Amino acid sequence: MYMTFKSAYSSRVEMYINPIILDRKERIDNFSIYIITLPKRMNYVKNMIKKYKLQEICNVKIVDAVLKKDINLNDSFTKKIVSIDKLNNRLKKSVNQSILGQLGCYMSHLKVFDIFMNKDRNDNLLVLEDDFIFEKGVDVYSFKRIINKLINENLKYDIINIGPCWRNCKKDNIQNINNYLTKDFGKCTHSLLTNKRGINNILKYMYPIDMALDDKYDYLTSNRFIIGYSLINRLFDQNSKLESNIQSRTLTPKCV
């Protein structure tokens, strides 16, 4: 489906952050980071790239988010890929959320998949949203170590939530597969690790758009349509000092 994602949602600006050439040991091979960015967050994102030295680690790309104002619910293509009735029914149970906000997030991630699958030579992808921030206690060195572990071990997965929030962490419910991954995918989409094989599998089930993106991933992993996990100890949180574009919140708790 990524080949048919409408050009109306293609990137207005595809901004590559030039990598700094270092010794191979300092970089993560075969790995890219794409950051979905609202116009108002561009300076924040550039500062975070510099602060975390992401351009020294791998290929980094800033991708314009799909904005709510650019989504036309009456557009023939949108009608084909979106189930408005199901979204409305689900969002009636939510607080301070809107269909356009949820669609903007969902379509932005689809847009990243489209660009990555068609234009990137690397196989592994970390998708960040523009309010990302390292979890307390995480630094660039621990980040590199864990990412290398995830992509270089003999572990089959379609997607891993490396910044899960609102996850069920009750000991009697959680199912850990090893000492750093759990089957409980959790919520939030601000930091997701995937690969080209995984994206091909994921795109089989992403339409119609009938729920929020994190709910979709949770549903697909829980029902074993795709292979998805989350980190027990997350690498990223959302910066609570930044205004959310989708819903009102002041923190993203790890567990419930």
PDB file of C-alpha atoms in Angstrom:
ATOM      1  CA  MET A   1       0.000   0.000   0.000  1.00  0.00           C
ATOM      2  CA  TYR A   2       2.906   2.367   0.532  1.00  0.00           C
ATOM      3  CA  MET A   3       3.326   2.643  -3.244  1.00  0.00           C
ATOM      4  CA  THR A   4      -0.146   4.187  -3.551  1.00  0.00           C
ATOM      5  CA  PHE A   5      -0.044   6.654  -0.645  1.00  0.00           C
ATOM      6  CA  LYS A   6      -1.325   9.853  -2.229  1.00  0.00           C
ATOM      7  CA  SER A   7       1.178  12.458  -3.374  1.00  0.00           C
ATOM      8  CA  ALA A   8      -0.904  15.123  -1.635  1.00  0.00           C
ATOM      9  CA  TYR A   9       0.672  13.950   1.595  1.00  0.00           C
ATOM     10  CA  SER A  10       4.197  13.727   0.200  1.00  0.00           C
ATOM     11  CA  SER A  11       6.922  15.790   1.824  1.00  0.00           C
ATOM     12  CA  ARG A  12       7.058  19.486   1.014  1.00  0.00           C
ATOM     13  CA  VAL A  13      10.530  19.558   2.508  1.00  0.00           C
ATOM     14  CA  GLU A  14      12.772  16.522   2.778  1.00  0.00           C
ATOM     15  CA  MET A  15      15.544  17.795   4.965  1.00  0.00           C
ATOM     16  CA  TYR A  16      18.543  15.547   5.428  1.00  0.00           C
ATOM     17  CA  ILE A  17      20.897  16.286   8.265  1.00  0.00           C
ATOM     18  CA  ASN A  18      24.360  15.654   6.878  1.00  0.00           C
ATOM     19  CA  PRO A  19      26.089  12.886   8.821  1.00  0.00           C
ATOM     20  CA  ILE A  20      29.435  13.485  10.426  1.00  0.00           C
ATOM     21  CA  ILE A  21      31.852  10.863   9.161  1.00  0.00           C
ATOM     22  CA  LEU A  22      33.305   8.975  12.098  1.00  0.00           C
ATOM     23  CA  ASP A  23      34.997   5.683  12.690  1.00  0.00           C
ATOM     24  CA  ARG A  24      32.537   2.879  11.921  1.00  0.00           C
ATOM     25  CA  LYS A  25      32.517   1.851  15.571  1.00  0.00           C
ATOM     26  CA  GLU A  26      30.927   5.198  16.455  1.00  0.00           C
ATOM     27  CA  ARG A  27      28.013   4.786  14.043  1.00  0.00           C
ATOM     28  CA  ILE A  28      25.095   2.392  13.743  1.00  0.00           C
ATOM     29  CA  ASP A  29      25.316   0.638  10.395  1.00  0.00           C
ATOM     30  CA  ASN A  30      22.313   0.181   8.101  1.00  0.00           C
ATOM     31  CA  PHE A  31      20.177   2.481  10.251  1.00  0.00           C
ATOM     32  CA  SER A  32      18.230   5.726   9.704  1.00  0.00           C
ATOM     33  CA  ILE A  33      16.295   8.090  11.954  1.00  0.00           C
ATOM     34  CA  TYR A  34      13.310   9.988  10.521  1.00  0.00           C
ATOM     35  CA  ILE A  35      11.759  12.730  12.654  1.00  0.00           C
ATOM     36  CA  ILE A  36       8.155  13.796  11.974  1.00  0.00           C
ATOM     37  CA  THR A  37       8.091  17.531  12.575  1.00  0.00           C
ATOM     38  CA  LEU A  38       5.523  20.311  12.831  1.00  0.00           C
ATOM     39  CA  PRO A  39       6.686  23.729  11.562  1.00  0.00           C
ATOM     40  CA  LYS A  40       6.591  25.182  15.091  1.00  0.00           C
ATOM     41  CA  ARG A  41       8.898  22.418  16.362  1.00  0.00           C
ATOM     42  CA  MET A  42      11.634  22.719  13.722  1.00  0.00           C
ATOM     43  CA  ASN A  43      14.084  24.601  15.940  1.00  0.00           C
ATOM     44  CA  TYR A  44      13.493  22.222  18.835  1.00  0.00           C
ATOM     45  CA  VAL A  45      14.165  19.214  16.609  1.00  0.00           C
ATOM     46  CA  LYS A  46      17.355  20.693  15.176  1.00  0.00           C
ATOM     47  CA  ASN A  47      18.589  21.478  18.688  1.00  0.00           C
ATOM     48  CA  MET A  48      17.817  17.940  19.866  1.00  0.00           C
ATOM     49  CA  ILE A  49      19.639  16.434  16.881  1.00  0.00           C
ATOM     50  CA  LYS A  50      22.673  18.479  17.851  1.00  0.00           C
ATOM     51  CA  LYS A  51      22.318  17.805  21.593  1.00  0.00           C
ATOM     52  CA  TYR A  52      22.063  14.036  21.156  1.00  0.00           C
ATOM     53  CA  LYS A  53      24.636  13.980  18.336  1.00  0.00           C
ATOM     54  CA  LEU A  54      22.228  11.979  16.192  1.00  0.00           C
ATOM     55  CA  GLN A  55      23.913  13.078  12.965  1.00  0.00           C
ATOM     56  CA  GLU A  56      27.059  11.349  14.230  1.00  0.00           C
ATOM     57  CA  ILE A  57      25.207   8.063  14.642  1.00  0.00           C
ATOM     58  CA  CYS A  58      23.405   7.572  11.340  1.00  0.00           C
ATOM     59  CA  ASN A  59      21.433   9.104   8.489  1.00  0.00           C
ATOM     60  CA  VAL A  60      18.934  11.613   9.988  1.00  0.00           C
ATOM     61  CA  LYS A  61      15.993  13.073   8.132  1.00  0.00           C
ATOM     62  CA  ILE A  62      13.339  15.609   9.105  1.00  0.00           C
ATOM     63  CA  VAL A  63       9.946  14.945   7.494  1.00  0.00           C
ATOM     64  CA  ASP A  64       7.112  17.468   7.479  1.00  0.00           C
ATOM     65  CA  ALA A  65       4.107  16.188   9.412  1.00  0.00           C
ATOM     66  CA  VAL A  66       0.741  15.895   7.703  1.00  0.00           C
ATOM     67  CA  LEU A  67      -1.107  18.881   9.155  1.00  0.00           C
ATOM     68  CA  LYS A  68      -4.721  18.861  10.203  1.00  0.00           C
ATOM     69  CA  LYS A  69      -5.470  21.819   7.910  1.00  0.00           C
ATOM     70  CA  ASP A  70      -4.287  19.795   4.909  1.00  0.00           C
ATOM     71  CA  ILE A  71      -6.656  16.871   5.499  1.00  0.00           C
ATOM     72  CA  ASN A  72      -9.895  16.948   3.538  1.00  0.00           C
ATOM     73  CA  LEU A  73     -12.334  14.350   4.836  1.00  0.00           C
ATOM     74  CA  ASN A  74     -14.376  14.706   1.652  1.00  0.00           C
ATOM     75  CA  ASP A  75     -11.429  13.931  -0.612  1.00  0.00           C
ATOM     76  CA  SER A  76     -12.058  10.734  -2.606  1.00  0.00           C
ATOM     77  CA  PHE A  77      -8.719   9.196  -1.610  1.00  0.00           C
ATOM     78  CA  THR A  78      -9.247   9.982   2.074  1.00  0.00           C
ATOM     79  CA  LYS A  79     -12.682   8.406   1.955  1.00  0.00           C
ATOM     80  CA  LYS A  80     -11.140   5.213   0.601  1.00  0.00           C
ATOM     81  CA  ILE A  81      -8.562   4.825   3.383  1.00  0.00           C
ATOM     82  CA  VAL A  82     -10.447   6.282   6.386  1.00  0.00           C
ATOM     83  CA  SER A  83     -13.443   4.886   8.267  1.00  0.00           C
ATOM     84  CA  ILE A  84     -14.942   8.103   9.648  1.00  0.00           C
ATOM     85  CA  ASP A  85     -17.796   6.359  11.463  1.00  0.00           C
ATOM     86  CA  LYS A  86     -15.486   4.017  13.374  1.00  0.00           C
ATOM     87  CA  LEU A  87     -13.127   6.858  14.250  1.00  0.00           C
ATOM     88  CA  ASN A  88     -16.044   8.934  15.525  1.00  0.00           C
ATOM     89  CA  ASN A  89     -17.324   6.105  17.690  1.00  0.00           C
ATOM     90  CA  ARG A  90     -13.900   5.496  19.231  1.00  0.00           C
ATOM     91  CA  LEU A  91     -13.144   9.169  19.800  1.00  0.00           C
ATOM     92  CA  LYS A  92     -16.435   9.699  21.649  1.00  0.00           C
ATOM     93  CA  LYS A  93     -14.758   7.795  24.496  1.00  0.00           C
ATOM     94  CA  SER A  94     -11.616   9.948  24.392  1.00  0.00           C
ATOM     95  CA  VAL A  95     -10.844  13.325  25.951  1.00  0.00           C
ATOM     96  CA  ASN A  96      -9.691  16.400  24.019  1.00  0.00           C
ATOM     97  CA  GLN A  97      -9.024  14.486  20.834  1.00  0.00           C
ATOM     98  CA  SER A  98     -10.125  15.099  17.261  1.00  0.00           C
ATOM     99  CA  ILE A  99     -10.408  13.022  14.111  1.00  0.00           C
ATOM    100  CA  LEU A 100      -8.108  15.377  12.231  1.00  0.00           C
ATOM    101  CA  GLY A 101      -5.468  15.209  14.945  1.00  0.00           C
ATOM    102  CA  GLN A 102      -5.508  11.429  14.944  1.00  0.00           C
ATOM    103  CA  LEU A 103      -5.439  11.309  11.142  1.00  0.00           C
ATOM    104  CA  GLY A 104      -2.528  13.752  11.011  1.00  0.00           C
ATOM    105  CA  CYS A 105      -0.469  11.513  13.259  1.00  0.00           C
ATOM    106  CA  TYR A 106      -1.450   8.324  11.435  1.00  0.00           C
ATOM    107  CA  MET A 107      -0.848   9.746   7.967  1.00  0.00           C
ATOM    108  CA  SER A 108       2.468  11.272   9.000  1.00  0.00           C
ATOM    109  CA  HIS A 109       3.757   7.835   9.937  1.00  0.00           C
ATOM    110  CA  LEU A 110       2.473   6.376   6.665  1.00  0.00           C
ATOM    111  CA  LYS A 111       4.246   9.176   4.836  1.00  0.00           C
ATOM    112  CA  VAL A 112       7.519   8.301   6.593  1.00  0.00           C
ATOM    113  CA  PHE A 113       7.117   4.663   5.553  1.00  0.00           C
ATOM    114  CA  ASP A 114       6.525   5.783   1.960  1.00  0.00           C
ATOM    115  CA  ILE A 115       9.689   7.895   1.846  1.00  0.00           C
ATOM    116  CA  PHE A 116      11.826   5.308   3.628  1.00  0.00           C
ATOM    117  CA  MET A 117      10.722   2.385   1.486  1.00  0.00           C
ATOM    118  CA  ASN A 118      11.231   4.246  -1.768  1.00  0.00           C
ATOM    119  CA  LYS A 119      14.279   6.418  -1.125  1.00  0.00           C
ATOM    120  CA  ASP A 120      16.424   4.964   1.646  1.00  0.00           C
ATOM    121  CA  ARG A 121      19.103   2.304   1.150  1.00  0.00           C
ATOM    122  CA  ASN A 122      19.195   1.343   4.827  1.00  0.00           C
ATOM    123  CA  ASP A 123      17.044  -1.479   6.225  1.00  0.00           C
ATOM    124  CA  ASN A 124      16.398  -0.291   9.783  1.00  0.00           C
ATOM    125  CA  LEU A 125      14.377   2.767  10.748  1.00  0.00           C
ATOM    126  CA  LEU A 126      13.653   4.665  13.942  1.00  0.00           C
ATOM    127  CA  VAL A 127      10.611   6.946  13.626  1.00  0.00           C
ATOM    128  CA  LEU A 128      10.592   9.813  16.117  1.00  0.00           C
ATOM    129  CA  GLU A 129       7.921  12.427  16.662  1.00  0.00           C
ATOM    130  CA  ASP A 130       9.080  15.968  17.234  1.00  0.00           C
ATOM    131  CA  ASP A 131       8.512  16.107  21.005  1.00  0.00           C
ATOM    132  CA  PHE A 132      10.967  13.287  21.672  1.00  0.00           C
ATOM    133  CA  ILE A 133      13.345  13.430  24.591  1.00  0.00           C
ATOM    134  CA  PHE A 134      15.596  10.794  26.133  1.00  0.00           C
ATOM    135  CA  GLU A 135      14.136   9.010  29.117  1.00  0.00           C
ATOM    136  CA  LYS A 136      15.774  10.044  32.369  1.00  0.00           C
ATOM    137  CA  GLY A 137      19.082   8.215  32.738  1.00  0.00           C
ATOM    138  CA  VAL A 138      19.475   7.476  29.007  1.00  0.00           C
ATOM    139  CA  ASP A 139      22.346   8.995  27.051  1.00  0.00           C
ATOM    140  CA  VAL A 140      23.636   8.639  23.497  1.00  0.00           C
ATOM    141  CA  TYR A 141      25.956   5.788  24.454  1.00  0.00           C
ATOM    142  CA  SER A 142      23.261   3.633  26.045  1.00  0.00           C
ATOM    143  CA  PHE A 143      20.981   4.496  23.123  1.00  0.00           C
ATOM    144  CA  LYS A 144      23.540   3.224  20.586  1.00  0.00           C
ATOM    145  CA  ARG A 145      24.194   0.086  22.612  1.00  0.00           C
ATOM    146  CA  ILE A 146      20.520  -0.885  22.834  1.00  0.00           C
ATOM    147  CA  ILE A 147      19.697  -0.037  19.202  1.00  0.00           C
ATOM    148  CA  ASN A 148      22.657  -2.089  18.006  1.00  0.00           C
ATOM    149  CA  LYS A 149      21.488  -4.942  20.188  1.00  0.00           C
ATOM    150  CA  LEU A 150      17.952  -4.808  18.789  1.00  0.00           C
ATOM    151  CA  ILE A 151      18.882  -4.642  15.103  1.00  0.00           C
ATOM    152  CA  ASN A 152      21.879  -6.977  15.140  1.00  0.00           C
ATOM    153  CA  GLU A 153      20.600  -9.817  17.307  1.00  0.00           C
ATOM    154  CA  ASN A 154      18.769 -12.708  15.722  1.00  0.00           C
ATOM    155  CA  LEU A 155      15.396 -11.256  16.740  1.00  0.00           C
ATOM    156  CA  LYS A 156      12.438 -11.320  14.359  1.00  0.00           C
ATOM    157  CA  TYR A 157      10.078  -8.374  14.734  1.00  0.00           C
ATOM    158  CA  ASP A 158       7.998  -5.973  12.679  1.00  0.00           C
ATOM    159  CA  ILE A 159       7.989  -3.076  15.130  1.00  0.00           C
ATOM    160  CA  ILE A 160       9.284  -2.267  18.608  1.00  0.00           C
ATOM    161  CA  ASN A 161       7.948   0.565  20.743  1.00  0.00           C
ATOM    162  CA  ILE A 162      11.095   1.966  22.352  1.00  0.00           C
ATOM    163  CA  GLY A 163       9.195   4.739  24.159  1.00  0.00           C
ATOM    164  CA  PRO A 164       6.060   2.987  25.438  1.00  0.00           C
ATOM    165  CA  CYS A 165       3.630   4.767  27.738  1.00  0.00           C
ATOM    166  CA  TRP A 166       0.396   3.747  29.473  1.00  0.00           C
ATOM    167  CA  ARG A 167       1.613   0.147  29.368  1.00  0.00           C
ATOM    168  CA  ASN A 168       0.127  -2.480  31.620  1.00  0.00           C
ATOM    169  CA  CYS A 169       3.050  -3.233  33.912  1.00  0.00           C
ATOM    170  CA  LYS A 170       1.246  -5.364  36.477  1.00  0.00           C
ATOM    171  CA  LYS A 171       3.442  -8.339  37.231  1.00  0.00           C
ATOM    172  CA  ASP A 172       0.636 -10.863  36.764  1.00  0.00           C
ATOM    173  CA  ASN A 173      -0.170  -9.571  33.264  1.00  0.00           C
ATOM    174  CA  ILE A 174       3.116  -8.607  31.700  1.00  0.00           C
ATOM    175  CA  GLN A 175       4.817 -11.152  29.426  1.00  0.00           C
ATOM    176  CA  ASN A 176       8.522 -10.540  29.052  1.00  0.00           C
ATOM    177  CA  ILE A 177      10.306 -12.402  26.255  1.00  0.00           C
ATOM    178  CA  ASN A 178      13.761 -11.605  27.615  1.00  0.00           C
ATOM    179  CA  ASN A 179      15.352  -9.177  30.060  1.00  0.00           C
ATOM    180  CA  TYR A 180      14.671  -6.097  27.928  1.00  0.00           C
ATOM    181  CA  LEU A 181      11.556  -6.758  25.781  1.00  0.00           C
ATOM    182  CA  THR A 182       7.903  -7.407  26.572  1.00  0.00           C
ATOM    183  CA  LYS A 183       4.901  -8.418  24.479  1.00  0.00           C
ATOM    184  CA  ASP A 184       2.837  -5.551  25.936  1.00  0.00           C
ATOM    185  CA  PHE A 185       3.213  -2.972  23.148  1.00  0.00           C
ATOM    186  CA  GLY A 186       1.764  -0.136  25.198  1.00  0.00           C
ATOM    187  CA  LYS A 187       0.650   3.227  23.829  1.00  0.00           C
ATOM    188  CA  CYS A 188       2.362   6.277  22.294  1.00  0.00           C
ATOM    189  CA  THR A 189       4.013   6.509  18.875  1.00  0.00           C
ATOM    190  CA  HIS A 190       6.796   9.012  19.523  1.00  0.00           C
ATOM    191  CA  SER A 191       9.613   6.458  19.085  1.00  0.00           C
ATOM    192  CA  LEU A 192       9.137   3.306  17.005  1.00  0.00           C
ATOM    193  CA  LEU A 193      11.806   0.978  15.644  1.00  0.00           C
ATOM    194  CA  THR A 194      11.060  -1.016  12.507  1.00  0.00           C
ATOM    195  CA  ASN A 195      12.667  -2.325   9.310  1.00  0.00           C
ATOM    196  CA  LYS A 196      11.745  -2.803   5.660  1.00  0.00           C
ATOM    197  CA  ARG A 197      10.515  -6.347   6.104  1.00  0.00           C
ATOM    198  CA  GLY A 198       8.440  -5.218   9.067  1.00  0.00           C
ATOM    199  CA  ILE A 199       6.986  -2.236   7.224  1.00  0.00           C
ATOM    200  CA  ASN A 200       5.859  -4.489   4.392  1.00  0.00           C
ATOM    201  CA  ASN A 201       4.017  -6.644   6.932  1.00  0.00           C
ATOM    202  CA  ILE A 202       2.578  -3.662   8.817  1.00  0.00           C
ATOM    203  CA  LEU A 203       1.181  -2.029   5.676  1.00  0.00           C
ATOM    204  CA  LYS A 204      -0.975  -5.061   4.993  1.00  0.00           C
ATOM    205  CA  TYR A 205      -3.117  -4.111   7.998  1.00  0.00           C
ATOM    206  CA  MET A 206      -2.993  -0.314   8.251  1.00  0.00           C
ATOM    207  CA  TYR A 207      -6.150   0.315   6.243  1.00  0.00           C
ATOM    208  CA  PRO A 208      -8.815   1.363   6.773  1.00  0.00           C
ATOM    209  CA  ILE A 209      -7.755   3.975   9.310  1.00  0.00           C
ATOM    210  CA  ASP A 210     -10.323   3.297  12.002  1.00  0.00           C
ATOM    211  CA  MET A 211      -8.518   4.054  15.273  1.00  0.00           C
ATOM    212  CA  ALA A 212      -5.618   6.004  16.672  1.00  0.00           C
ATOM    213  CA  LEU A 213      -2.212   4.791  15.508  1.00  0.00           C
ATOM    214  CA  ASP A 214      -1.041   3.534  18.904  1.00  0.00           C
ATOM    215  CA  ASP A 215      -4.346   1.684  19.329  1.00  0.00           C
ATOM    216  CA  LYS A 216      -3.831   0.144  15.887  1.00  0.00           C
ATOM    217  CA  TYR A 217      -0.357  -1.135  16.734  1.00  0.00           C
ATOM    218  CA  ASP A 218      -1.581  -2.445  20.074  1.00  0.00           C
ATOM    219  CA  TYR A 219      -4.467  -4.237  18.326  1.00  0.00           C
ATOM    220  CA  LEU A 220      -2.267  -5.709  15.575  1.00  0.00           C
ATOM    221  CA  THR A 221       0.383  -6.979  17.999  1.00  0.00           C
ATOM    222  CA  SER A 222      -2.102  -8.290  20.557  1.00  0.00           C
ATOM    223  CA  ASN A 223      -3.938 -10.237  17.861  1.00  0.00           C
ATOM    224  CA  ARG A 224      -0.699 -11.449  16.252  1.00  0.00           C
ATOM    225  CA  PHE A 225      -1.211  -9.855  12.868  1.00  0.00           C
ATOM    226  CA  ILE A 226       2.268  -8.393  13.236  1.00  0.00           C
ATOM    227  CA  ILE A 227       5.212  -9.136  15.512  1.00  0.00           C
ATOM    228  CA  GLY A 228       5.552  -6.253  17.927  1.00  0.00           C
ATOM    229  CA  TYR A 229       7.211  -5.683  21.281  1.00  0.00           C
ATOM    230  CA  SER A 230       8.149  -2.826  23.553  1.00  0.00           C
ATOM    231  CA  LEU A 231      11.186  -2.119  25.664  1.00  0.00           C
ATOM    232  CA  ILE A 232      10.749  -2.826  29.350  1.00  0.00           C
ATOM    233  CA  ASN A 233      12.903   0.219  30.108  1.00  0.00           C
ATOM    234  CA  ARG A 234      12.087   2.805  27.496  1.00  0.00           C
ATOM    235  CA  LEU A 235      14.650   4.982  25.728  1.00  0.00           C
ATOM    236  CA  PHE A 236      12.405   7.951  24.923  1.00  0.00           C
ATOM    237  CA  ASP A 237       9.678   9.985  26.567  1.00  0.00           C
ATOM    238  CA  GLN A 238       7.664  12.939  25.255  1.00  0.00           C
ATOM    239  CA  ASN A 239       8.738  16.400  26.361  1.00  0.00           C
ATOM    240  CA  SER A 240       5.863  17.524  28.597  1.00  0.00           C
ATOM    241  CA  LYS A 241       6.942  21.165  28.240  1.00  0.00           C
ATOM    242  CA  LEU A 242       5.842  21.131  24.609  1.00  0.00           C
ATOM    243  CA  GLU A 243       2.211  21.507  23.666  1.00  0.00           C
ATOM    244  CA  SER A 244       0.720  18.309  22.251  1.00  0.00           C
ATOM    245  CA  ASN A 245      -0.868  18.603  18.819  1.00  0.00           C
ATOM    246  CA  ILE A 246      -3.355  15.799  19.466  1.00  0.00           C
ATOM    247  CA  GLN A 247      -4.434  15.771  23.059  1.00  0.00           C
ATOM    248  CA  SER A 248      -3.900  17.553  26.344  1.00  0.00           C
ATOM    249  CA  ARG A 249      -1.459  15.900  28.704  1.00  0.00           C
ATOM    250  CA  THR A 250       1.294  16.873  31.036  1.00  0.00           C
ATOM    251  CA  LEU A 251       3.053  13.533  31.321  1.00  0.00           C
ATOM    252  CA  THR A 252       3.261  10.163  29.631  1.00  0.00           C
ATOM    253  CA  PRO A 253       3.393   7.571  32.409  1.00  0.00           C
ATOM    254  CA  LYS A 254       5.274   4.365  31.792  1.00  0.00           C
ATOM    255  CA  CYS A 255       2.721   2.110  33.388  1.00  0.00           C
ATOM    256  CA  VAL A 256      -0.896   1.838  34.456  1.00  0.00           C
TER     257      VAL A 256
END
